Amino acid sequence: KYEKLNQVTINKSTFNDIFGDWLQTMKTIKAWSNNYAIDTQQRADMYLLPKLGKLPINKVTVPRLKDLLMEIQDTGKLDTVDKVKGIVTRVLGHAVSRGETDINVASSLSSDLFIKRKDKHYAHAKTPQELRELLLKLQEVKSKQSVRTALELLPHLLLRPSEVVELKWEYFDFDEKMIIIPAEAMKIKKKIHHVPLSNINLLIFKNLQSLSLGSPYCFPSPTDKNKAITPESLNRSMRRVGINKEQFTAHGNRHTAATIIGNHLPHIRRDVVDAQLHHTISGVSGIYNQADYLEERKTMMEDWSNYLNDLLA
């Protein structure tokens, strides 16, 4: 009888088995981007699999999870605690759905056990003068062409740095003056996103395409044309010309745009800015597809590019 029970335990799917199946499901059904899937795998490799990987899935307990997350919290990585807890909760939910275990014990962990992380606000330019100084500094960047041009376009496009560096030529409709980013390439909200091109940006991208040398990416890596540059390369280049992380980060460009447009381009409605930033729009306006603002967004993107250009004039 003991041997029979022991055999059942041995044959039970491990946490690692369920994690692998869940991750593959997310990549297939939810069409996760490669970068997002890699980030998830790396967090699991670092924090979850060493301690839980070999355990039968039904042997993952609340005390084990609490101790694991508390160890991360003790290092001060509060953002990582949230992300790892999110992963393990979804993996165990997947196990319940597969009938591998009866309850999702991660759901039983009270949020009161953990220190609430502060909202992260990226350093950004808050006034036209600060923005002008930033733009002038960006003109001093001496990095490779991909990085230089990505930094030149970053303030204009209102995209996250990861979305900028991973732009592909297949997203462009030059006749319509539009970048159409597929849902799976958007970092946060997995919805198709339209980025109208101002006349200034259209010319830059057309010139860039003529120099693309067959890369699928607008900003290919200098060492491998089949890979894109990284967001980190943008921040490194800014640091080299004296833009410190307390002044501005690549992630701060969207905060800058929202602040400056809100205070200095009053003819542009907030709903239109939020739609272009790919934010969730609350209230009645949020019921409608953000593409309904597309004509206003075209005007806004032209006005914003001209504003940035005028700051440098």
PDB file of C-alpha atoms in Angstrom:
ATOM      1  CA  LYS A   1       0.000   0.000   0.000  1.00  0.00           C
ATOM      2  CA  TYR A   2       2.822   2.418   0.889  1.00  0.00           C
ATOM      3  CA  GLU A   3       4.608   1.719  -2.408  1.00  0.00           C
ATOM      4  CA  LYS A   4       1.415   2.377  -4.356  1.00  0.00           C
ATOM      5  CA  LEU A   5       0.841   5.746  -2.663  1.00  0.00           C
ATOM      6  CA  ASN A   6       4.492   6.680  -3.124  1.00  0.00           C
ATOM      7  CA  GLN A   7       4.273   5.877  -6.851  1.00  0.00           C
ATOM      8  CA  VAL A   8       1.282   8.203  -7.226  1.00  0.00           C
ATOM      9  CA  THR A   9       3.309  11.005  -5.619  1.00  0.00           C
ATOM     10  CA  ILE A  10       6.297  10.324  -7.879  1.00  0.00           C
ATOM     11  CA  ASN A  11       4.147  10.439 -11.004  1.00  0.00           C
ATOM     12  CA  LYS A  12       2.408  13.686 -10.020  1.00  0.00           C
ATOM     13  CA  SER A  13       3.218  16.654 -12.260  1.00  0.00           C
ATOM     14  CA  THR A  14       5.827  18.920 -10.732  1.00  0.00           C
ATOM     15  CA  PHE A  15       5.632  22.699 -10.475  1.00  0.00           C
ATOM     16  CA  ASN A  16       8.182  22.839 -13.285  1.00  0.00           C
ATOM     17  CA  ASP A  17       5.945  20.670 -15.502  1.00  0.00           C
ATOM     18  CA  ILE A  18       2.924  22.891 -14.921  1.00  0.00           C
ATOM     19  CA  PHE A  19       4.943  26.083 -15.335  1.00  0.00           C
ATOM     20  CA  GLY A  20       6.262  24.889 -18.713  1.00  0.00           C
ATOM     21  CA  ASP A  21       2.786  23.948 -19.922  1.00  0.00           C
ATOM     22  CA  TRP A  22       1.318  27.253 -18.711  1.00  0.00           C
ATOM     23  CA  LEU A  23       4.060  29.332 -20.368  1.00  0.00           C
ATOM     24  CA  GLN A  24       3.624  27.505 -23.673  1.00  0.00           C
ATOM     25  CA  THR A  25      -0.124  28.074 -23.446  1.00  0.00           C
ATOM     26  CA  MET A  26       0.387  31.791 -22.899  1.00  0.00           C
ATOM     27  CA  LYS A  27       2.746  32.045 -25.862  1.00  0.00           C
ATOM     28  CA  THR A  28       0.354  30.132 -28.109  1.00  0.00           C
ATOM     29  CA  ILE A  29      -3.127  31.232 -27.080  1.00  0.00           C
ATOM     30  CA  LYS A  30      -2.376  34.705 -25.685  1.00  0.00           C
ATOM     31  CA  ALA A  31       0.295  35.389 -28.323  1.00  0.00           C
ATOM     32  CA  TRP A  32       2.817  36.699 -25.808  1.00  0.00           C
ATOM     33  CA  SER A  33       5.791  38.483 -27.323  1.00  0.00           C
ATOM     34  CA  ASN A  34       9.146  36.696 -27.130  1.00  0.00           C
ATOM     35  CA  ASN A  35      10.525  39.368 -24.802  1.00  0.00           C
ATOM     36  CA  TYR A  36       7.628  39.053 -22.353  1.00  0.00           C
ATOM     37  CA  ALA A  37       7.889  35.263 -22.356  1.00  0.00           C
ATOM     38  CA  ILE A  38      11.659  35.467 -21.794  1.00  0.00           C
ATOM     39  CA  ASP A  39      11.170  37.886 -18.864  1.00  0.00           C
ATOM     40  CA  THR A  40       8.672  35.476 -17.293  1.00  0.00           C
ATOM     41  CA  GLN A  41      10.997  32.487 -17.788  1.00  0.00           C
ATOM     42  CA  GLN A  42      13.926  34.383 -16.278  1.00  0.00           C
ATOM     43  CA  ARG A  43      11.942  35.345 -13.161  1.00  0.00           C
ATOM     44  CA  ALA A  44      10.833  31.743 -12.740  1.00  0.00           C
ATOM     45  CA  ASP A  45      14.403  30.499 -13.222  1.00  0.00           C
ATOM     46  CA  MET A  46      15.687  32.900 -10.598  1.00  0.00           C
ATOM     47  CA  TYR A  47      13.005  32.820  -7.914  1.00  0.00           C
ATOM     48  CA  LEU A  48      10.544  29.946  -8.389  1.00  0.00           C
ATOM     49  CA  LEU A  49      12.030  26.891 -10.053  1.00  0.00           C
ATOM     50  CA  PRO A  50      15.064  26.465  -7.760  1.00  0.00           C
ATOM     51  CA  LYS A  51      12.769  26.066  -4.731  1.00  0.00           C
ATOM     52  CA  LEU A  52       9.500  24.784  -6.197  1.00  0.00           C
ATOM     53  CA  GLY A  53      10.456  23.239  -9.531  1.00  0.00           C
ATOM     54  CA  LYS A  54      10.860  19.625  -8.404  1.00  0.00           C
ATOM     55  CA  LEU A  55       7.911  19.623  -6.010  1.00  0.00           C
ATOM     56  CA  PRO A  56       4.713  17.778  -6.983  1.00  0.00           C
ATOM     57  CA  ILE A  57       2.259  20.562  -7.745  1.00  0.00           C
ATOM     58  CA  ASN A  58      -0.048  19.545  -4.885  1.00  0.00           C
ATOM     59  CA  LYS A  59       2.850  19.892  -2.430  1.00  0.00           C
ATOM     60  CA  VAL A  60       3.188  23.631  -3.017  1.00  0.00           C
ATOM     61  CA  THR A  61       1.865  25.124   0.223  1.00  0.00           C
ATOM     62  CA  VAL A  62       1.016  28.564   1.594  1.00  0.00           C
ATOM     63  CA  PRO A  63       3.970  28.526   4.064  1.00  0.00           C
ATOM     64  CA  ARG A  64       6.414  27.652   1.248  1.00  0.00           C
ATOM     65  CA  LEU A  65       5.131  30.479  -0.934  1.00  0.00           C
ATOM     66  CA  LYS A  66       5.089  32.963   1.941  1.00  0.00           C
ATOM     67  CA  ASP A  67       8.713  32.197   2.838  1.00  0.00           C
ATOM     68  CA  LEU A  68       9.802  32.417  -0.793  1.00  0.00           C
ATOM     69  CA  LEU A  69       8.149  35.820  -1.324  1.00  0.00           C
ATOM     70  CA  MET A  70       9.344  37.149   2.037  1.00  0.00           C
ATOM     71  CA  GLU A  71      12.932  36.339   1.055  1.00  0.00           C
ATOM     72  CA  ILE A  72      12.523  38.448  -2.083  1.00  0.00           C
ATOM     73  CA  GLN A  73      10.898  41.254  -0.080  1.00  0.00           C
ATOM     74  CA  ASP A  74      13.808  41.270   2.361  1.00  0.00           C
ATOM     75  CA  THR A  75      16.105  42.218  -0.533  1.00  0.00           C
ATOM     76  CA  GLY A  76      13.984  45.310  -1.187  1.00  0.00           C
ATOM     77  CA  LYS A  77      12.707  44.140  -4.573  1.00  0.00           C
ATOM     78  CA  LEU A  78       9.051  44.981  -3.949  1.00  0.00           C
ATOM     79  CA  ASP A  79       8.189  45.124  -7.646  1.00  0.00           C
ATOM     80  CA  THR A  80       9.650  41.630  -8.072  1.00  0.00           C
ATOM     81  CA  VAL A  81       7.501  40.311  -5.210  1.00  0.00           C
ATOM     82  CA  ASP A  82       4.367  41.416  -7.085  1.00  0.00           C
ATOM     83  CA  LYS A  83       5.522  39.921 -10.360  1.00  0.00           C
ATOM     84  CA  VAL A  84       6.636  36.583  -8.908  1.00  0.00           C
ATOM     85  CA  LYS A  85       3.417  36.289  -6.892  1.00  0.00           C
ATOM     86  CA  GLY A  86       1.490  36.966 -10.106  1.00  0.00           C
ATOM     87  CA  ILE A  87       3.354  34.210 -11.945  1.00  0.00           C
ATOM     88  CA  VAL A  88       2.912  31.584  -9.249  1.00  0.00           C
ATOM     89  CA  THR A  89      -0.791  32.452  -8.846  1.00  0.00           C
ATOM     90  CA  ARG A  90      -1.408  31.947 -12.552  1.00  0.00           C
ATOM     91  CA  VAL A  91       0.624  28.734 -12.700  1.00  0.00           C
ATOM     92  CA  LEU A  92      -1.315  27.221  -9.812  1.00  0.00           C
ATOM     93  CA  GLY A  93      -4.571  28.398 -11.373  1.00  0.00           C
ATOM     94  CA  HIS A  94      -3.514  26.545 -14.506  1.00  0.00           C
ATOM     95  CA  ALA A  95      -2.863  23.441 -12.380  1.00  0.00           C
ATOM     96  CA  VAL A  96      -6.357  23.640 -10.873  1.00  0.00           C
ATOM     97  CA  SER A  97      -7.866  23.946 -14.359  1.00  0.00           C
ATOM     98  CA  ARG A  98      -5.951  20.846 -15.432  1.00  0.00           C
ATOM     99  CA  GLY A  99      -7.158  18.894 -12.404  1.00  0.00           C
ATOM    100  CA  GLU A 100      -3.623  18.530 -11.058  1.00  0.00           C
ATOM    101  CA  THR A 101      -4.500  20.091  -7.698  1.00  0.00           C
ATOM    102  CA  ASP A 102      -7.683  21.096  -5.926  1.00  0.00           C
ATOM    103  CA  ILE A 103      -6.983  24.644  -4.788  1.00  0.00           C
ATOM    104  CA  ASN A 104      -4.849  27.594  -5.778  1.00  0.00           C
ATOM    105  CA  VAL A 105      -2.979  28.160  -2.527  1.00  0.00           C
ATOM    106  CA  ALA A 106      -1.346  31.350  -3.853  1.00  0.00           C
ATOM    107  CA  SER A 107      -4.787  32.986  -3.795  1.00  0.00           C
ATOM    108  CA  SER A 108      -4.847  32.418  -0.033  1.00  0.00           C
ATOM    109  CA  LEU A 109      -1.819  34.653   0.547  1.00  0.00           C
ATOM    110  CA  SER A 110      -3.044  37.912   2.073  1.00  0.00           C
ATOM    111  CA  SER A 111      -1.677  41.055   0.466  1.00  0.00           C
ATOM    112  CA  ASP A 112      -1.366  42.450   4.023  1.00  0.00           C
ATOM    113  CA  LEU A 113       1.712  40.233   4.478  1.00  0.00           C
ATOM    114  CA  PHE A 114       3.705  42.254   1.977  1.00  0.00           C
ATOM    115  CA  ILE A 115       4.951  45.828   1.824  1.00  0.00           C
ATOM    116  CA  LYS A 116       3.023  47.850  -0.718  1.00  0.00           C
ATOM    117  CA  ARG A 117       5.361  49.154  -3.365  1.00  0.00           C
ATOM    118  CA  LYS A 118       5.265  52.831  -4.206  1.00  0.00           C
ATOM    119  CA  ASP A 119       4.031  53.850  -7.618  1.00  0.00           C
ATOM    120  CA  LYS A 120       6.991  54.258  -9.927  1.00  0.00           C
ATOM    121  CA  HIS A 121       7.322  57.663 -11.574  1.00  0.00           C
ATOM    122  CA  TYR A 122      10.017  57.863 -14.214  1.00  0.00           C
ATOM    123  CA  ALA A 123      12.126  60.997 -14.348  1.00  0.00           C
ATOM    124  CA  HIS A 124      10.843  63.299 -17.063  1.00  0.00           C
ATOM    125  CA  ALA A 125      10.951  66.873 -18.323  1.00  0.00           C
ATOM    126  CA  LYS A 126       8.166  68.960 -16.740  1.00  0.00           C
ATOM    127  CA  THR A 127       8.560  72.342 -18.458  1.00  0.00           C
ATOM    128  CA  PRO A 128       9.238  73.489 -22.029  1.00  0.00           C
ATOM    129  CA  GLN A 129      12.667  74.757 -20.901  1.00  0.00           C
ATOM    130  CA  GLU A 130      13.597  71.374 -19.413  1.00  0.00           C
ATOM    131  CA  LEU A 131      12.335  69.655 -22.558  1.00  0.00           C
ATOM    132  CA  ARG A 132      14.361  71.993 -24.795  1.00  0.00           C
ATOM    133  CA  GLU A 133      17.529  71.281 -22.816  1.00  0.00           C
ATOM    134  CA  LEU A 134      16.843  67.564 -23.110  1.00  0.00           C
ATOM    135  CA  LEU A 135      16.321  67.743 -26.880  1.00  0.00           C
ATOM    136  CA  LEU A 136      19.542  69.723 -27.298  1.00  0.00           C
ATOM    137  CA  LYS A 137      21.437  67.097 -25.292  1.00  0.00           C
ATOM    138  CA  LEU A 138      19.963  64.303 -27.425  1.00  0.00           C
ATOM    139  CA  GLN A 139      21.488  65.980 -30.483  1.00  0.00           C
ATOM    140  CA  GLU A 140      24.926  65.416 -28.932  1.00  0.00           C
ATOM    141  CA  VAL A 141      24.546  61.608 -28.876  1.00  0.00           C
ATOM    142  CA  LYS A 142      27.371  59.980 -30.869  1.00  0.00           C
ATOM    143  CA  SER A 143      26.159  56.364 -30.721  1.00  0.00           C
ATOM    144  CA  LYS A 144      25.453  54.120 -33.705  1.00  0.00           C
ATOM    145  CA  GLN A 145      22.778  55.297 -36.146  1.00  0.00           C
ATOM    146  CA  SER A 146      20.019  53.002 -34.795  1.00  0.00           C
ATOM    147  CA  VAL A 147      20.378  54.353 -31.264  1.00  0.00           C
ATOM    148  CA  ARG A 148      20.798  57.970 -32.401  1.00  0.00           C
ATOM    149  CA  THR A 149      17.682  57.897 -34.555  1.00  0.00           C
ATOM    150  CA  ALA A 150      15.593  56.022 -31.988  1.00  0.00           C
ATOM    151  CA  LEU A 151      16.453  58.706 -29.420  1.00  0.00           C
ATOM    152  CA  GLU A 152      15.606  61.441 -31.913  1.00  0.00           C
ATOM    153  CA  LEU A 153      12.171  59.903 -32.540  1.00  0.00           C
ATOM    154  CA  LEU A 154      11.431  58.785 -28.967  1.00  0.00           C
ATOM    155  CA  PRO A 155       9.906  62.110 -27.787  1.00  0.00           C
ATOM    156  CA  HIS A 156       7.712  62.281 -30.913  1.00  0.00           C
ATOM    157  CA  LEU A 157       6.096  58.845 -30.991  1.00  0.00           C
ATOM    158  CA  LEU A 158       4.553  58.613 -27.469  1.00  0.00           C
ATOM    159  CA  LEU A 159       5.440  54.927 -27.293  1.00  0.00           C
ATOM    160  CA  ARG A 160       7.189  52.983 -24.549  1.00  0.00           C
ATOM    161  CA  PRO A 161      10.936  52.523 -25.192  1.00  0.00           C
ATOM    162  CA  SER A 162      10.515  48.768 -25.776  1.00  0.00           C
ATOM    163  CA  GLU A 163       7.805  49.483 -28.366  1.00  0.00           C
ATOM    164  CA  VAL A 164       9.998  52.039 -30.149  1.00  0.00           C
ATOM    165  CA  VAL A 165      13.128  49.889 -30.416  1.00  0.00           C
ATOM    166  CA  GLU A 166      11.142  46.874 -31.658  1.00  0.00           C
ATOM    167  CA  LEU A 167       9.316  48.692 -34.455  1.00  0.00           C
ATOM    168  CA  LYS A 168       9.343  46.700 -37.701  1.00  0.00           C
ATOM    169  CA  TRP A 169       9.001  47.953 -41.254  1.00  0.00           C
ATOM    170  CA  GLU A 170       6.023  45.655 -41.772  1.00  0.00           C
ATOM    171  CA  TYR A 171       4.030  47.889 -39.389  1.00  0.00           C
ATOM    172  CA  PHE A 172       4.328  50.931 -41.668  1.00  0.00           C
ATOM    173  CA  ASP A 173       1.806  52.279 -44.163  1.00  0.00           C
ATOM    174  CA  PHE A 174       3.664  55.217 -45.663  1.00  0.00           C
ATOM    175  CA  ASP A 175       0.770  56.102 -47.980  1.00  0.00           C
ATOM    176  CA  GLU A 176      -1.498  56.542 -44.972  1.00  0.00           C
ATOM    177  CA  LYS A 177       1.314  58.099 -42.866  1.00  0.00           C
ATOM    178  CA  MET A 178       0.680  55.518 -40.187  1.00  0.00           C
ATOM    179  CA  ILE A 179       2.396  52.918 -38.006  1.00  0.00           C
ATOM    180  CA  ILE A 180      -0.007  50.082 -37.193  1.00  0.00           C
ATOM    181  CA  ILE A 181       1.401  48.036 -34.324  1.00  0.00           C
ATOM    182  CA  PRO A 182      -0.173  44.576 -33.890  1.00  0.00           C
ATOM    183  CA  ALA A 183      -1.681  43.684 -30.528  1.00  0.00           C
ATOM    184  CA  GLU A 184       0.991  41.128 -29.639  1.00  0.00           C
ATOM    185  CA  ALA A 185       3.728  43.763 -29.975  1.00  0.00           C
ATOM    186  CA  MET A 186       2.132  46.159 -27.463  1.00  0.00           C
ATOM    187  CA  LYS A 187       3.636  45.820 -24.005  1.00  0.00           C
ATOM    188  CA  ILE A 188       0.646  46.521 -21.762  1.00  0.00           C
ATOM    189  CA  LYS A 189      -2.750  46.492 -23.430  1.00  0.00           C
ATOM    190  CA  LYS A 190      -2.783  43.783 -26.036  1.00  0.00           C
ATOM    191  CA  LYS A 191      -4.722  45.809 -28.613  1.00  0.00           C
ATOM    192  CA  ILE A 192      -3.768  46.994 -32.066  1.00  0.00           C
ATOM    193  CA  HIS A 193      -2.375  50.522 -31.860  1.00  0.00           C
ATOM    194  CA  HIS A 194      -2.207  53.275 -34.481  1.00  0.00           C
ATOM    195  CA  VAL A 195       0.597  55.833 -34.452  1.00  0.00           C
ATOM    196  CA  PRO A 196       0.013  58.660 -36.950  1.00  0.00           C
ATOM    197  CA  LEU A 197       3.233  59.929 -38.501  1.00  0.00           C
ATOM    198  CA  SER A 198       3.871  63.663 -38.608  1.00  0.00           C
ATOM    199  CA  ASN A 199       5.518  65.031 -41.733  1.00  0.00           C
ATOM    200  CA  ILE A 200       8.786  65.350 -39.781  1.00  0.00           C
ATOM    201  CA  ASN A 201       8.720  61.724 -38.630  1.00  0.00           C
ATOM    202  CA  LEU A 202       7.594  60.429 -42.008  1.00  0.00           C
ATOM    203  CA  LEU A 203      10.692  61.875 -43.641  1.00  0.00           C
ATOM    204  CA  ILE A 204      12.999  60.486 -40.938  1.00  0.00           C
ATOM    205  CA  PHE A 205      11.562  56.979 -41.266  1.00  0.00           C
ATOM    206  CA  LYS A 206      11.701  57.040 -45.074  1.00  0.00           C
ATOM    207  CA  ASN A 207      15.357  58.031 -44.964  1.00  0.00           C
ATOM    208  CA  LEU A 208      16.009  55.368 -42.350  1.00  0.00           C
ATOM    209  CA  GLN A 209      14.345  52.681 -44.452  1.00  0.00           C
ATOM    210  CA  SER A 210      16.666  53.435 -47.357  1.00  0.00           C
ATOM    211  CA  LEU A 211      19.574  52.540 -45.037  1.00  0.00           C
ATOM    212  CA  SER A 212      17.957  49.491 -43.406  1.00  0.00           C
ATOM    213  CA  LEU A 213      20.182  46.944 -45.220  1.00  0.00           C
ATOM    214  CA  GLY A 214      17.485  44.296 -45.221  1.00  0.00           C
ATOM    215  CA  SER A 215      16.740  44.265 -41.499  1.00  0.00           C
ATOM    216  CA  PRO A 216      13.109  43.685 -40.463  1.00  0.00           C
ATOM    217  CA  TYR A 217      13.657  46.210 -37.650  1.00  0.00           C
ATOM    218  CA  CYS A 218      13.710  49.978 -37.964  1.00  0.00           C
ATOM    219  CA  PHE A 219      16.467  50.115 -35.345  1.00  0.00           C
ATOM    220  CA  PRO A 220      18.592  46.991 -35.835  1.00  0.00           C
ATOM    221  CA  SER A 221      21.391  45.990 -33.516  1.00  0.00           C
ATOM    222  CA  PRO A 222      24.820  47.025 -34.855  1.00  0.00           C
ATOM    223  CA  THR A 223      26.016  43.447 -34.293  1.00  0.00           C
ATOM    224  CA  ASP A 224      23.024  41.528 -35.675  1.00  0.00           C
ATOM    225  CA  LYS A 225      20.582  43.029 -38.169  1.00  0.00           C
ATOM    226  CA  ASN A 226      17.996  40.389 -37.247  1.00  0.00           C
ATOM    227  CA  LYS A 227      17.772  41.751 -33.694  1.00  0.00           C
ATOM    228  CA  ALA A 228      16.638  45.135 -32.431  1.00  0.00           C
ATOM    229  CA  ILE A 229      18.582  47.460 -30.174  1.00  0.00           C
ATOM    230  CA  THR A 230      17.499  47.415 -26.524  1.00  0.00           C
ATOM    231  CA  PRO A 231      15.840  50.112 -24.388  1.00  0.00           C
ATOM    232  CA  GLU A 232      18.911  49.991 -22.140  1.00  0.00           C
ATOM    233  CA  SER A 233      21.065  51.190 -25.044  1.00  0.00           C
ATOM    234  CA  LEU A 234      18.965  54.385 -25.186  1.00  0.00           C
ATOM    235  CA  ASN A 235      19.518  55.164 -21.505  1.00  0.00           C
ATOM    236  CA  ARG A 236      23.241  54.400 -21.750  1.00  0.00           C
ATOM    237  CA  SER A 237      23.637  56.825 -24.640  1.00  0.00           C
ATOM    238  CA  MET A 238      21.785  59.549 -22.739  1.00  0.00           C
ATOM    239  CA  ARG A 239      24.043  59.093 -19.719  1.00  0.00           C
ATOM    240  CA  ARG A 240      27.117  59.558 -21.935  1.00  0.00           C
ATOM    241  CA  VAL A 241      25.986  63.065 -22.937  1.00  0.00           C
ATOM    242  CA  GLY A 242      25.251  64.089 -19.357  1.00  0.00           C
ATOM    243  CA  ILE A 243      21.533  63.339 -18.995  1.00  0.00           C
ATOM    244  CA  ASN A 244      21.414  61.699 -15.570  1.00  0.00           C
ATOM    245  CA  LYS A 245      18.686  59.342 -14.403  1.00  0.00           C
ATOM    246  CA  GLU A 246      17.248  61.977 -12.024  1.00  0.00           C
ATOM    247  CA  GLN A 247      16.624  64.259 -15.016  1.00  0.00           C
ATOM    248  CA  PHE A 248      15.215  61.875 -17.592  1.00  0.00           C
ATOM    249  CA  THR A 249      14.882  58.221 -18.525  1.00  0.00           C
ATOM    250  CA  ALA A 250      13.670  56.718 -21.779  1.00  0.00           C
ATOM    251  CA  HIS A 251      10.522  55.565 -19.954  1.00  0.00           C
ATOM    252  CA  GLY A 252       9.835  59.175 -18.964  1.00  0.00           C
ATOM    253  CA  ASN A 253       9.147  60.400 -22.490  1.00  0.00           C
ATOM    254  CA  ARG A 254       5.411  59.628 -22.254  1.00  0.00           C
ATOM    255  CA  HIS A 255       5.133  61.479 -18.914  1.00  0.00           C
ATOM    256  CA  THR A 256       6.873  64.423 -20.534  1.00  0.00           C
ATOM    257  CA  ALA A 257       4.445  64.477 -23.460  1.00  0.00           C
ATOM    258  CA  ALA A 258       1.354  64.185 -21.247  1.00  0.00           C
ATOM    259  CA  THR A 259       2.601  66.997 -18.980  1.00  0.00           C
ATOM    260  CA  ILE A 260       3.682  69.428 -21.697  1.00  0.00           C
ATOM    261  CA  ILE A 261       0.683  68.824 -23.970  1.00  0.00           C
ATOM    262  CA  GLY A 262      -1.711  69.196 -21.035  1.00  0.00           C
ATOM    263  CA  ASN A 263      -0.172  72.510 -19.939  1.00  0.00           C
ATOM    264  CA  HIS A 264       0.952  74.101 -23.209  1.00  0.00           C
ATOM    265  CA  LEU A 265      -1.226  72.716 -26.013  1.00  0.00           C
ATOM    266  CA  PRO A 266      -4.668  73.312 -24.490  1.00  0.00           C
ATOM    267  CA  HIS A 267      -6.514  72.779 -27.774  1.00  0.00           C
ATOM    268  CA  ILE A 268      -5.707  69.037 -27.557  1.00  0.00           C
ATOM    269  CA  ARG A 269      -8.304  67.127 -25.536  1.00  0.00           C
ATOM    270  CA  ARG A 270      -7.121  64.835 -22.740  1.00  0.00           C
ATOM    271  CA  ASP A 271      -9.096  61.881 -24.160  1.00  0.00           C
ATOM    272  CA  VAL A 272      -7.143  62.197 -27.402  1.00  0.00           C
ATOM    273  CA  VAL A 273      -3.801  62.250 -25.550  1.00  0.00           C
ATOM    274  CA  ASP A 274      -4.827  59.197 -23.483  1.00  0.00           C
ATOM    275  CA  ALA A 275      -5.866  57.337 -26.622  1.00  0.00           C
ATOM    276  CA  GLN A 276      -2.506  58.005 -28.266  1.00  0.00           C
ATOM    277  CA  LEU A 277      -0.680  56.975 -25.096  1.00  0.00           C
ATOM    278  CA  HIS A 278      -2.711  53.764 -25.207  1.00  0.00           C
ATOM    279  CA  HIS A 279      -4.155  54.439 -21.757  1.00  0.00           C
ATOM    280  CA  THR A 280      -7.471  53.084 -20.553  1.00  0.00           C
ATOM    281  CA  ILE A 281     -10.122  55.752 -21.033  1.00  0.00           C
ATOM    282  CA  SER A 282     -12.637  55.871 -18.211  1.00  0.00           C
ATOM    283  CA  GLY A 283     -16.322  56.739 -18.284  1.00  0.00           C
ATOM    284  CA  VAL A 284     -18.530  56.930 -21.347  1.00  0.00           C
ATOM    285  CA  SER A 285     -15.591  57.792 -23.608  1.00  0.00           C
ATOM    286  CA  GLY A 286     -13.977  54.483 -22.728  1.00  0.00           C
ATOM    287  CA  ILE A 287     -16.869  52.576 -24.264  1.00  0.00           C
ATOM    288  CA  TYR A 288     -15.802  53.623 -27.737  1.00  0.00           C
ATOM    289  CA  ASN A 289     -12.852  52.187 -29.606  1.00  0.00           C
ATOM    290  CA  GLN A 290      -9.828  54.443 -29.301  1.00  0.00           C
ATOM    291  CA  ALA A 291      -9.506  54.450 -33.086  1.00  0.00           C
ATOM    292  CA  ASP A 292     -12.581  56.745 -33.066  1.00  0.00           C
ATOM    293  CA  TYR A 293     -10.189  59.546 -32.127  1.00  0.00           C
ATOM    294  CA  LEU A 294      -7.844  58.770 -34.987  1.00  0.00           C
ATOM    295  CA  GLU A 295      -8.446  61.959 -36.976  1.00  0.00           C
ATOM    296  CA  GLU A 296      -7.850  64.090 -33.889  1.00  0.00           C
ATOM    297  CA  ARG A 297      -4.778  62.016 -33.087  1.00  0.00           C
ATOM    298  CA  LYS A 298      -3.359  62.728 -36.546  1.00  0.00           C
ATOM    299  CA  THR A 299      -3.670  66.448 -35.868  1.00  0.00           C
ATOM    300  CA  MET A 300      -2.250  66.067 -32.364  1.00  0.00           C
ATOM    301  CA  MET A 301       0.819  64.140 -33.541  1.00  0.00           C
ATOM    302  CA  GLU A 302       1.510  66.769 -36.225  1.00  0.00           C
ATOM    303  CA  ASP A 303       1.136  69.585 -33.687  1.00  0.00           C
ATOM    304  CA  TRP A 304       3.319  67.777 -31.131  1.00  0.00           C
ATOM    305  CA  SER A 305       6.132  67.173 -33.617  1.00  0.00           C
ATOM    306  CA  ASN A 306       5.996  70.806 -34.721  1.00  0.00           C
ATOM    307  CA  TYR A 307       6.090  71.913 -31.080  1.00  0.00           C
ATOM    308  CA  LEU A 308       9.199  69.826 -30.436  1.00  0.00           C
ATOM    309  CA  ASN A 309      10.797  71.164 -33.612  1.00  0.00           C
ATOM    310  CA  ASP A 310       9.996  74.755 -32.653  1.00  0.00           C
ATOM    311  CA  LEU A 311      11.643  74.273 -29.254  1.00  0.00           C
ATOM    312  CA  LEU A 312      14.896  73.598 -31.081  1.00  0.00           C
ATOM    313  CA  ALA A 313      14.511  76.426 -33.575  1.00  0.00           C
TER     314      ALA A 313
END
